[in-house]
Amino acid sequence: MAIARPSPSLKFLLPGLFLGPVRHQQSRSASIVSDLRNVASSYNKRIRRGRGPSSGKGKTSGRGHKGQKQHGKVPAGFEGGQTPIAIVHGPRGWDNKYSETMSPLNLDRLQSWIDQGRIDPTKPITLKELVDSRCLHGIKDGVKILARGKEELKTPIDITVSRASKEAIKAIEAAGGKVVTRYFTKDGIKSIVYPHLFKTPRRLANPTARKDIEYYRDPDHRGYLSHTVTEGESPSLFWKIPGPSKVGAGPQNKGAGAAQKKAKEENRLF
Amino acid sequence: PTVLATIHKFPSLEPSHFEAFPSTFLHAPLRRDILHRAVIFEGDCHRFGLASTKTRREIHGSGHKLRPQKGTGRARLGDKSSPMLRGGAVAHGPRPRDFATRLPRKMYDMAWRNALSYRYRRGQLVVVEGELEMAEPDKGLALSVLRAHGWGNEGGRSLLITRFERYNLKKAMAELGAEGRVLTVGEVDVKDLLEMGRIVIEKEALLHFQEEHSEE
């Protein structure tokens, strides 16, 4: 039963008569067996070469005209005997085997998982919840939470990951949530995600490398060690914030300072 | 969450009581793609794959060269079994082979649950308590029972699923292919569950399916 559609020219004159696209009549067969199909993405056009012009791969069958490649094959990158460009230039750069690959986790995926009920936002979200619900396919050296789809995050969450981007932190806290970044080693991650592999409960390691210590001391990163940084101290272990010098140093303590200096002089060897 | 299925008495089909089944078993959302994959998988496995042709080595005849390579002014020819020639072999013809494919067990189980859910939602799953068995192996008796409930050809045929082999029912329905089909639990395929007008199943058989094809 086709719905009559007014001609395009009349559409503008009589906007009320525009009924939209024609809907096909639903067909119902005796059994669903005659109407079974897979998802559209699992069907791929089969290319049969040399079967006529309309197929798009007729005549030369995608090989072009004449030459070694039409009649046979040439090794990839081969330049007829001339030293190939990849050998002339040599390898580019080097691979840093100490670099850490963080598995990215974006906010749109996290919100989608919460909407599907695969992650419970009322409980703290740890690496285990992320892996068990397949929000992450696996964890490499850690997890970094990133802010793609930050407008979609509406639920307050309590999440602990290795690292977090500035925008992700902003978005999570704007939604009323809390993010804490914690240092994880590969073994630490394993003990959290696969606790059944360990006979005894394991404690988590703390950072030893300066770069890591500084990262987790920084309140801007919501690091778990940021509480150890006193006011007026910078998270860096080397650089100091310019301003008034050490708390406690001043004319009042001159006496104690002088006593210290005297004790030092008495102890000198030369 | 659970859904209720009415358990009936056989052959009167008087409703006896309700029983709850998990909604993941009888009320799963339709997954046409999973059903498709399961039906194709079953079809592949059922193939005999016996089509066979003779290759040029198998064709009867010797390897003697039919005419000289050069000088005759005609095309060059080797032996008589060449695929170019009439009476020669088939080039790349079918050979007996195994067409079986594999499907993850969990996918197949999901297809099973999906097929039962599809039937349940349409009210085409009739669960019967006790045995689905006739008093006599009598064709007329079976026919009268089917007609009484509209289960026969006029009702789109029925698939009767029994937990164990029911001799009388099987014999009675042997010539009633146009009215329905009898299968034991081991003989049923996903395709059978989707084919006919309805499924009439013994409660024990349904519980057996639940045990075999649940999510675990």
Short mmCIF file of C-alpha atoms in Angstrom, two decimals:
data_model
loop_
_atom_site.label_atom_id
_atom_site.label_comp_id
_atom_site.label_asym_id
_atom_site.label_seq_id
_atom_site.Cartn_x
_atom_site.Cartn_y
_atom_site.Cartn_z
CA MET A 1 0.00 0.00 0.00
CA ALA A 2 2.01 2.95 -1.30
CA ILE A 3 1.35 6.37 0.23
CA ALA A 4 0.78 9.01 -2.45
CA ARG A 5 3.49 11.66 -2.36
CA PRO A 6 3.01 15.17 -3.85
CA SER A 7 5.52 16.18 -6.55
CA PRO A 8 8.57 18.18 -5.44
CA SER A 9 7.27 21.41 -6.94
CA LEU A 10 4.04 21.21 -4.99
CA LYS A 11 5.87 20.39 -1.73
CA PHE A 12 6.78 24.05 -1.22
CA LEU A 13 3.33 25.37 -2.10
CA LEU A 14 1.51 22.88 0.12
CA PRO A 15 3.85 22.06 3.02
CA GLY A 16 1.08 20.35 4.94
CA LEU A 17 0.75 17.62 2.31
CA PHE A 18 4.38 16.44 2.65
CA LEU A 19 3.99 13.02 4.25
CA GLY A 20 7.58 11.91 4.41
CA PRO A 21 9.34 8.89 2.83
CA VAL A 22 7.24 5.94 1.56
CA ARG A 23 7.24 3.08 4.09
CA HIS A 24 7.49 -0.44 2.71
CA GLN A 25 4.77 -2.88 3.69
CA GLN A 26 6.04 -5.29 6.35
CA SER A 27 6.08 -8.85 5.00
CA ARG A 28 5.38 -11.71 7.36
CA SER A 29 6.32 -15.22 6.32
CA ALA A 30 5.17 -18.54 7.73
CA SER A 31 8.34 -18.91 9.77
CA ILE A 32 11.23 -16.73 10.81
CA VAL A 33 13.62 -19.24 9.18
CA SER A 34 12.97 -17.54 5.85
CA ASP A 35 13.86 -14.15 7.34
CA LEU A 36 17.13 -14.80 9.15
CA ARG A 37 20.08 -12.56 8.42
CA ASN A 38 23.31 -11.53 10.04
CA VAL A 39 24.26 -7.92 10.82
CA ALA A 40 24.94 -5.82 7.73
CA SER A 41 28.64 -5.41 8.55
CA SER A 42 29.25 -9.14 8.20
CA TYR A 43 28.34 -9.11 4.52
CA ASN A 44 31.16 -8.10 2.18
CA LYS A 45 30.99 -7.72 -1.60
CA ARG A 46 32.93 -10.52 -3.22
CA ILE A 47 35.37 -9.29 -5.86
CA ARG A 48 35.46 -11.49 -8.98
CA ARG A 49 38.06 -10.08 -11.28
CA GLY A 50 37.87 -10.14 -15.05
CA ARG A 51 34.07 -10.58 -15.24
CA GLY A 52 32.94 -7.61 -17.26
CA PRO A 53 32.97 -3.80 -17.06
CA SER A 54 30.06 -3.26 -14.68
CA SER A 55 31.80 -5.17 -11.88
CA GLY A 56 34.46 -2.46 -11.73
CA LYS A 57 37.22 -5.08 -11.97
CA GLY A 58 36.86 -6.20 -15.59
CA LYS A 59 39.45 -6.22 -18.44
CA THR A 60 42.77 -5.43 -16.66
CA SER A 61 41.24 -6.61 -13.32
CA GLY A 62 42.77 -3.80 -11.26
CA ARG A 63 46.33 -4.38 -12.54
CA GLY A 64 46.72 -1.47 -14.92
CA HIS A 65 48.52 -1.81 -18.28
CA LYS A 66 51.61 -3.87 -19.17
CA GLY A 67 54.69 -4.17 -17.07
CA GLN A 68 56.06 -6.70 -14.63
CA LYS A 69 53.24 -6.09 -12.15
CA GLN A 70 50.54 -6.92 -14.67
CA HIS A 71 52.26 -10.13 -15.73
CA GLY A 72 53.82 -11.19 -12.45
CA LYS A 73 54.99 -9.56 -9.25
CA VAL A 74 57.69 -7.28 -7.88
CA PRO A 75 58.85 -7.47 -4.26
CA ALA A 76 57.54 -4.62 -2.11
CA GLY A 77 60.02 -1.76 -1.80
CA PHE A 78 62.28 -3.17 -4.52
CA GLU A 79 63.73 -0.41 -6.75
CA GLY A 80 65.07 -2.51 -9.61
CA GLY A 81 68.41 -3.04 -7.90
CA GLN A 82 68.98 0.54 -6.83
CA THR A 83 69.54 0.78 -3.09
CA PRO A 84 66.01 1.20 -1.67
CA ILE A 85 65.17 4.48 0.06
CA ALA A 86 64.63 2.71 3.41
CA ILE A 87 68.22 1.37 3.33
CA VAL A 88 69.68 4.66 2.11
CA HIS A 89 68.09 6.66 4.93
CA GLY A 90 68.46 3.99 7.56
CA PRO A 91 66.19 3.35 10.56
CA ARG A 92 64.44 6.30 12.15
CA GLY A 93 64.82 7.00 15.81
CA TRP A 94 64.94 4.47 18.59
CA ASP A 95 62.47 2.70 20.93
CA ASN A 96 62.59 3.63 24.57
CA LYS A 97 62.11 0.34 26.38
CA TYR A 98 61.46 2.16 29.66
CA SER A 99 58.50 4.17 28.38
CA GLU A 100 55.17 3.33 29.98
CA THR A 101 52.13 2.68 27.81
CA MET A 102 49.00 3.77 29.57
CA SER A 103 45.75 2.14 28.43
CA PRO A 104 43.40 5.01 27.57
CA LEU A 105 39.89 5.17 29.03
CA ASN A 106 37.58 7.89 27.74
CA LEU A 107 34.63 9.36 29.59
CA ASP A 108 32.10 8.55 26.84
CA ARG A 109 32.83 4.84 27.14
CA LEU A 110 32.69 4.96 30.91
CA GLN A 111 29.31 6.71 30.87
CA SER A 112 28.03 4.20 28.31
CA TRP A 113 29.08 1.32 30.58
CA ILE A 114 27.31 2.92 33.53
CA ASP A 115 24.15 3.39 31.44
CA GLN A 116 24.24 -0.27 30.40
CA GLY A 117 24.55 -1.29 34.03
CA ARG A 118 27.94 -2.91 33.51
CA ILE A 119 29.65 -0.63 36.02
CA ASP A 120 28.07 0.33 39.35
CA PRO A 121 28.68 4.07 39.98
CA THR A 122 27.66 3.78 43.64
CA LYS A 123 30.76 1.66 44.36
CA PRO A 124 34.39 2.78 43.90
CA ILE A 125 35.60 2.05 40.36
CA THR A 126 38.97 0.31 40.41
CA LEU A 127 41.07 -1.36 37.71
CA LYS A 128 39.35 -4.68 38.49
CA GLU A 129 35.86 -3.33 37.69
CA LEU A 130 37.14 -1.83 34.45
CA VAL A 131 38.73 -5.08 33.25
CA ASP A 132 35.94 -7.41 34.46
CA SER A 133 33.26 -5.37 32.72
CA ARG A 134 35.48 -5.16 29.59
CA CYS A 135 35.47 -1.37 29.70
CA LEU A 136 39.20 -1.85 29.06
CA HIS A 137 40.41 -4.63 26.82
CA GLY A 138 43.45 -5.06 29.01
CA ILE A 139 45.87 -2.97 31.00
CA LYS A 140 49.41 -2.38 29.77
CA ASP A 141 51.51 -0.38 32.26
CA GLY A 142 48.55 1.49 33.71
CA VAL A 143 45.30 3.30 32.94
CA LYS A 144 44.93 6.95 32.04
CA ILE A 145 41.48 8.49 32.04
CA LEU A 146 40.94 10.88 29.12
CA ALA A 147 38.21 13.33 28.27
CA ARG A 148 36.68 12.31 24.92
CA GLY A 149 32.93 12.78 25.31
CA LYS A 150 33.30 14.77 28.52
CA GLU A 151 29.88 16.41 27.96
CA GLU A 152 28.26 12.98 28.18
CA LEU A 153 29.47 12.24 31.70
CA LYS A 154 26.57 12.96 34.07
CA THR A 155 26.97 10.41 36.87
CA PRO A 156 29.16 11.14 39.92
CA ILE A 157 31.83 8.44 40.11
CA ASP A 158 34.63 7.51 42.49
CA ILE A 159 37.49 6.27 40.30
CA THR A 160 41.11 5.38 40.99
CA VAL A 161 43.45 5.03 38.00
CA SER A 162 47.13 5.53 37.17
CA ARG A 163 46.80 8.94 35.55
CA ALA A 164 44.16 11.46 34.59
CA SER A 165 44.12 14.27 32.07
CA LYS A 166 43.28 17.83 33.17
CA GLU A 167 40.01 17.90 31.27
CA ALA A 168 38.96 14.50 32.56
CA ILE A 169 39.55 15.62 36.16
CA LYS A 170 37.53 18.77 35.50
CA ALA A 171 34.66 16.84 33.95
CA ILE A 172 34.49 14.20 36.67
CA GLU A 173 34.49 16.77 39.46
CA ALA A 174 31.92 18.91 37.64
CA ALA A 175 29.62 15.89 37.68
CA GLY A 176 30.16 15.59 41.42
CA GLY A 177 32.60 12.71 41.29
CA LYS A 178 36.05 12.06 42.65
CA VAL A 179 39.21 10.94 40.90
CA VAL A 180 42.40 9.74 42.60
CA THR A 181 45.54 8.78 40.72
CA ARG A 182 47.66 6.05 42.25
CA TYR A 183 50.97 4.48 41.36
CA PHE A 184 50.64 0.93 39.98
CA THR A 185 53.37 -1.48 38.94
CA LYS A 186 52.69 -4.37 36.56
CA ASP A 187 52.62 -6.78 39.52
CA GLY A 188 50.39 -4.40 41.43
CA ILE A 189 47.91 -4.32 38.57
CA LYS A 190 47.96 -8.12 38.39
CA SER A 191 47.29 -8.45 42.10
CA ILE A 192 44.27 -6.15 41.80
CA VAL A 193 42.77 -7.53 38.61
CA TYR A 194 43.52 -11.26 39.23
CA PRO A 195 43.59 -11.63 43.03
CA HIS A 196 42.85 -15.37 42.74
CA LEU A 197 46.35 -15.89 41.33
CA PHE A 198 47.91 -14.88 44.64
CA LYS A 199 47.85 -17.12 47.69
CA THR A 200 48.36 -14.20 50.10
CA PRO A 201 46.99 -10.65 49.83
CA ARG A 202 49.53 -8.23 48.37
CA ARG A 203 50.29 -4.68 49.32
CA LEU A 204 50.73 -2.16 46.52
CA ALA A 205 54.11 -0.61 45.83
CA ASN A 206 54.79 3.10 46.10
CA PRO A 207 56.81 5.05 43.52
CA THR A 208 60.58 5.15 43.76
CA ALA A 209 61.49 7.01 40.57
CA ARG A 210 61.61 10.77 40.93
CA LYS A 211 59.35 11.34 37.94
CA ASP A 212 56.65 9.09 39.45
CA ILE A 213 56.98 10.54 42.97
CA GLU A 214 56.58 14.05 41.59
CA TYR A 215 53.57 13.02 39.51
CA TYR A 216 51.68 11.57 42.47
CA ARG A 217 52.65 14.40 44.84
CA ASP A 218 50.96 16.89 42.52
CA PRO A 219 47.44 17.90 43.62
CA ASP A 220 46.70 19.02 40.03
CA HIS A 221 46.98 15.34 39.04
CA ARG A 222 44.86 14.37 42.09
CA GLY A 223 47.80 12.25 43.14
CA TYR A 224 47.40 10.03 46.20
CA LEU A 225 50.59 11.44 47.72
CA SER A 226 49.51 15.06 47.40
CA HIS A 227 48.59 15.14 51.09
CA THR A 228 52.30 14.81 51.96
CA VAL A 229 53.04 18.12 50.23
CA THR A 230 52.86 20.90 52.85
CA GLU A 231 51.59 24.37 52.11
CA GLY A 232 54.15 26.47 50.30
CA GLU A 233 55.96 23.35 49.06
CA SER A 234 55.95 22.40 45.38
CA PRO A 235 55.35 18.80 44.32
CA SER A 236 58.77 18.79 42.66
CA LEU A 237 61.54 17.25 44.76
CA PHE A 238 64.05 19.73 43.36
CA TRP A 239 62.47 23.04 42.49
CA LYS A 240 61.26 25.28 45.27
CA ILE A 241 58.48 27.87 44.97
CA PRO A 242 60.09 31.32 45.14
CA GLY A 243 58.85 33.35 48.13
CA PRO A 244 59.48 33.56 51.88
CA SER A 245 62.24 31.13 52.95
CA LYS A 246 61.90 28.12 55.23
CA VAL A 247 59.18 28.30 57.87
CA GLY A 248 60.88 28.82 61.22
CA ALA A 249 63.99 30.62 59.91
CA GLY A 250 64.11 34.24 61.18
CA PRO A 251 65.52 36.53 63.81
CA GLN A 252 63.76 34.56 66.62
CA ASN A 253 65.78 31.44 65.93
CA LYS A 254 69.10 33.21 65.61
CA GLY A 255 70.17 31.85 68.94
CA ALA A 256 69.43 28.25 67.95
CA GLY A 257 71.18 28.85 64.61
CA ALA A 258 74.27 30.20 66.28
CA ALA A 259 74.36 27.25 68.68
CA GLN A 260 74.14 24.86 65.71
CA LYS A 261 76.98 26.72 63.95
CA LYS A 262 79.18 26.53 67.05
CA ALA A 263 78.55 22.78 67.42
CA LYS A 264 79.56 22.34 63.79
CA GLU A 265 82.81 24.29 64.30
CA GLU A 266 83.75 22.18 67.31
CA ASN A 267 83.25 19.07 65.23
CA ARG A 268 85.40 20.22 62.31
CA LEU A 269 88.38 18.16 61.39
CA PHE A 270 90.10 20.90 59.43
CA PRO B 1 13.67 -11.86 36.78
CA THR B 2 11.43 -14.74 35.78
CA VAL B 3 8.53 -15.37 33.42
CA LEU B 4 5.63 -17.77 33.91
CA ALA B 5 4.87 -20.69 31.63
CA THR B 6 1.57 -22.55 31.84
CA ILE B 7 2.01 -26.29 32.29
CA HIS B 8 -0.82 -28.27 30.71
CA LYS B 9 -2.11 -31.81 31.08
CA PHE B 10 -1.85 -34.02 28.02
CA PRO B 11 -3.94 -34.87 26.00
CA SER B 12 -6.73 -32.70 27.42
CA LEU B 13 -4.49 -29.61 27.53
CA GLU B 14 -6.20 -28.55 30.75
CA PRO B 15 -4.00 -25.92 32.44
CA SER B 16 -2.43 -27.45 35.51
CA HIS B 17 -0.22 -24.80 37.07
CA PHE B 18 2.35 -22.09 36.35
CA GLU B 19 6.07 -22.49 36.52
CA ALA B 20 8.66 -19.75 36.59
CA PHE B 21 11.56 -19.77 34.19
CA PRO B 22 14.42 -17.25 34.04
CA SER B 23 13.74 -14.44 31.59
CA THR B 24 17.20 -15.02 30.11
CA PHE B 25 15.89 -18.46 29.05
CA LEU B 26 12.36 -17.78 27.80
CA HIS B 27 12.17 -14.00 27.37
CA ALA B 28 15.53 -13.01 25.88
CA PRO B 29 15.39 -10.14 23.36
CA LEU B 30 15.36 -11.31 19.74
CA ARG B 31 18.82 -11.70 18.24
CA ARG B 32 18.15 -12.41 14.58
CA ASP B 33 21.86 -12.40 13.77
CA ILE B 34 22.67 -15.06 16.39
CA LEU B 35 19.76 -17.23 15.19
CA HIS B 36 21.06 -16.85 11.64
CA ARG B 37 24.53 -17.90 12.62
CA ALA B 38 23.27 -20.93 14.51
CA VAL B 39 21.00 -22.08 11.66
CA ILE B 40 23.79 -21.69 9.10
CA PHE B 41 26.20 -23.52 11.42
CA GLU B 42 23.77 -26.42 11.77
CA GLY B 43 23.21 -26.51 8.01
CA ASP B 44 26.96 -26.59 7.36
CA CYS B 45 27.45 -29.45 9.80
CA HIS B 46 24.62 -31.46 8.28
CA ARG B 47 26.11 -31.33 4.78
CA PHE B 48 27.29 -34.65 3.43
CA GLY B 49 29.72 -32.99 1.02
CA LEU B 50 29.74 -35.95 -1.38
CA ALA B 51 29.81 -34.08 -4.72
CA SER B 52 32.73 -35.43 -6.69
CA THR B 53 34.24 -35.03 -10.15
CA LYS B 54 37.18 -36.66 -11.81
CA THR B 55 40.44 -34.78 -12.19
CA ARG B 56 42.54 -35.15 -15.30
CA ARG B 57 44.60 -37.79 -13.50
CA GLU B 58 41.46 -39.84 -12.75
CA ILE B 59 39.87 -39.69 -16.21
CA HIS B 60 40.22 -42.97 -18.06
CA GLY B 61 42.88 -42.73 -20.76
CA SER B 62 46.58 -42.72 -21.34
CA GLY B 63 48.95 -39.77 -21.37
CA HIS B 64 49.86 -40.09 -25.02
CA LYS B 65 50.17 -36.82 -26.92
CA LEU B 66 47.33 -36.49 -29.41
CA ARG B 67 49.27 -34.69 -32.13
CA PRO B 68 52.75 -33.18 -32.64
CA GLN B 69 53.53 -29.91 -30.88
CA LYS B 70 54.33 -28.12 -34.10
CA GLY B 71 53.59 -28.47 -37.78
CA THR B 72 49.91 -29.44 -37.87
CA GLY B 73 48.62 -25.85 -38.02
CA ARG B 74 46.17 -26.64 -35.21
CA ALA B 75 46.22 -25.86 -31.51
CA ARG B 76 48.69 -27.78 -29.40
CA LEU B 77 47.27 -30.72 -27.43
CA GLY B 78 48.56 -33.02 -24.76
CA ASP B 79 46.49 -35.94 -23.58
CA LYS B 80 42.77 -36.61 -23.98
CA SER B 81 41.85 -35.84 -20.38
CA SER B 82 42.57 -32.08 -20.66
CA PRO B 83 39.71 -29.92 -19.32
CA MET B 84 39.69 -28.00 -22.62
CA LEU B 85 38.46 -31.07 -24.47
CA ARG B 86 35.06 -32.71 -24.68
CA GLY B 87 35.25 -35.89 -22.68
CA GLY B 88 38.05 -34.44 -20.61
CA ALA B 89 38.26 -33.79 -16.87
CA VAL B 90 36.60 -31.05 -14.85
CA ALA B 91 39.06 -28.33 -13.84
CA HIS B 92 38.64 -27.34 -10.15
CA GLY B 93 35.46 -29.36 -9.83
CA PRO B 94 33.82 -30.35 -6.53
CA ARG B 95 35.58 -32.95 -4.40
CA PRO B 96 34.15 -34.71 -1.36
CA ARG B 97 34.97 -32.52 1.60
CA ASP B 98 33.92 -31.51 5.08
CA PHE B 99 31.78 -28.36 5.13
CA ALA B 100 31.47 -28.21 8.90
CA THR B 101 32.10 -24.83 10.51
CA ARG B 102 32.54 -23.97 14.14
CA LEU B 103 30.50 -21.71 16.33
CA PRO B 104 31.36 -20.71 19.90
CA ARG B 105 29.38 -22.86 22.30
CA LYS B 106 28.05 -19.84 24.17
CA MET B 107 26.75 -18.36 20.91
CA TYR B 108 24.96 -21.58 20.06
CA ASP B 109 23.44 -21.74 23.55
CA MET B 110 22.32 -18.14 23.19
CA ALA B 111 20.68 -18.99 19.87
CA TRP B 112 18.85 -21.88 21.56
CA ARG B 113 17.53 -19.64 24.32
CA ASN B 114 16.63 -17.00 21.73
CA ALA B 115 14.63 -19.51 19.66
CA LEU B 116 12.65 -20.66 22.72
CA SER B 117 12.10 -17.04 23.77
CA TYR B 118 10.81 -16.22 20.28
CA ARG B 119 8.25 -19.02 20.61
CA TYR B 120 7.31 -18.20 24.18
CA ARG B 121 6.59 -14.57 23.38
CA ARG B 122 4.24 -15.57 20.57
CA GLY B 123 2.45 -18.10 22.74
CA GLN B 124 3.74 -20.87 20.47
CA LEU B 125 5.44 -22.80 23.27
CA VAL B 126 3.02 -25.32 24.79
CA VAL B 127 4.49 -27.03 27.86
CA VAL B 128 2.97 -30.34 28.85
CA GLU B 129 3.51 -32.24 32.11
CA GLY B 130 4.16 -35.92 32.24
CA GLU B 131 4.78 -37.84 29.04
CA LEU B 132 3.82 -36.83 25.56
CA GLU B 133 2.68 -40.35 24.72
CA MET B 134 -0.27 -42.01 23.02
CA ALA B 135 -2.24 -44.88 24.49
CA GLU B 136 -1.92 -46.84 21.23
CA PRO B 137 0.46 -46.46 18.25
CA ASP B 138 -2.59 -45.39 16.25
CA LYS B 139 -2.39 -42.86 13.44
CA GLY B 140 -6.09 -41.95 13.68
CA LEU B 141 -5.80 -41.34 17.41
CA ALA B 142 -2.85 -39.01 16.94
CA LEU B 143 -4.69 -37.21 14.15
CA SER B 144 -7.76 -36.67 16.31
CA VAL B 145 -5.65 -35.21 19.13
CA LEU B 146 -3.89 -32.84 16.73
CA ARG B 147 -7.17 -31.77 15.11
CA ALA B 148 -8.80 -31.18 18.47
CA HIS B 149 -6.13 -28.64 19.44
CA GLY B 150 -5.54 -27.24 15.99
CA TRP B 151 -1.98 -28.50 16.02
CA GLY B 152 -2.01 -30.17 12.62
CA ASN B 153 -1.55 -28.92 9.12
CA GLU B 154 -4.39 -26.39 9.43
CA GLY B 155 -2.53 -24.83 12.37
CA GLY B 156 0.85 -24.68 10.67
CA ARG B 157 2.10 -28.04 12.01
CA SER B 158 3.69 -28.75 15.39
CA LEU B 159 7.01 -29.95 16.69
CA LEU B 160 6.53 -32.41 19.55
CA ILE B 161 9.62 -32.63 21.75
CA THR B 162 9.91 -35.52 24.21
CA ARG B 163 12.53 -36.19 26.84
CA PHE B 164 12.92 -39.84 25.90
CA GLU B 165 11.72 -41.89 22.96
CA ARG B 166 7.95 -42.40 23.10
CA TYR B 167 7.29 -45.50 21.04
CA ASN B 168 3.54 -45.14 20.51
CA LEU B 169 3.71 -41.45 19.66
CA LYS B 170 6.57 -41.98 17.25
CA LYS B 171 4.78 -44.81 15.46
CA ALA B 172 1.50 -42.90 15.36
CA MET B 173 3.12 -39.78 13.92
CA ALA B 174 5.35 -41.70 11.49
CA GLU B 175 2.96 -41.14 8.58
CA LEU B 176 1.76 -37.74 9.74
CA GLY B 177 4.66 -35.68 8.49
CA ALA B 178 2.19 -33.17 7.08
CA GLU B 179 0.73 -32.61 10.55
CA GLY B 180 3.84 -32.45 12.66
CA ARG B 181 7.07 -33.98 13.78
CA VAL B 182 8.29 -35.88 16.85
CA LEU B 183 11.83 -35.47 18.14
CA THR B 184 13.69 -36.35 21.33
CA VAL B 185 15.81 -33.70 23.04
CA GLY B 186 19.02 -34.95 21.45
CA GLU B 187 17.61 -34.73 17.93
CA VAL B 188 16.38 -31.12 18.09
CA ASP B 189 18.17 -28.28 16.27
CA VAL B 190 17.69 -24.53 16.52
CA LYS B 191 16.20 -24.64 13.01
CA ASP B 192 13.58 -27.18 14.14
CA LEU B 193 12.58 -24.87 17.00
CA LEU B 194 11.90 -22.07 14.51
CA GLU B 195 10.30 -23.98 11.65
CA MET B 196 6.80 -25.13 12.51
CA GLY B 197 3.68 -23.40 13.78
CA ARG B 198 4.32 -24.28 17.43
CA ILE B 199 6.39 -26.35 19.82
CA VAL B 200 4.68 -28.82 22.14
CA ILE B 201 7.28 -29.83 24.69
CA GLU B 202 7.37 -32.03 27.77
CA LYS B 203 8.27 -30.09 30.91
CA GLU B 204 11.18 -32.48 31.54
CA ALA B 205 12.49 -31.79 28.05
CA LEU B 206 12.29 -28.02 28.62
CA LEU B 207 14.18 -28.40 31.90
CA HIS B 208 16.77 -30.47 30.05
CA PHE B 209 17.19 -27.63 27.53
CA GLN B 210 17.56 -25.18 30.39
CA GLU B 211 20.32 -27.30 31.88
CA GLU B 212 22.13 -27.73 28.56
CA HIS B 213 21.89 -24.22 27.16
CA SER B 214 21.85 -21.81 30.13
CA GLU B 215 24.36 -19.03 30.60
CA GLU B 216 27.14 -20.52 32.72
#
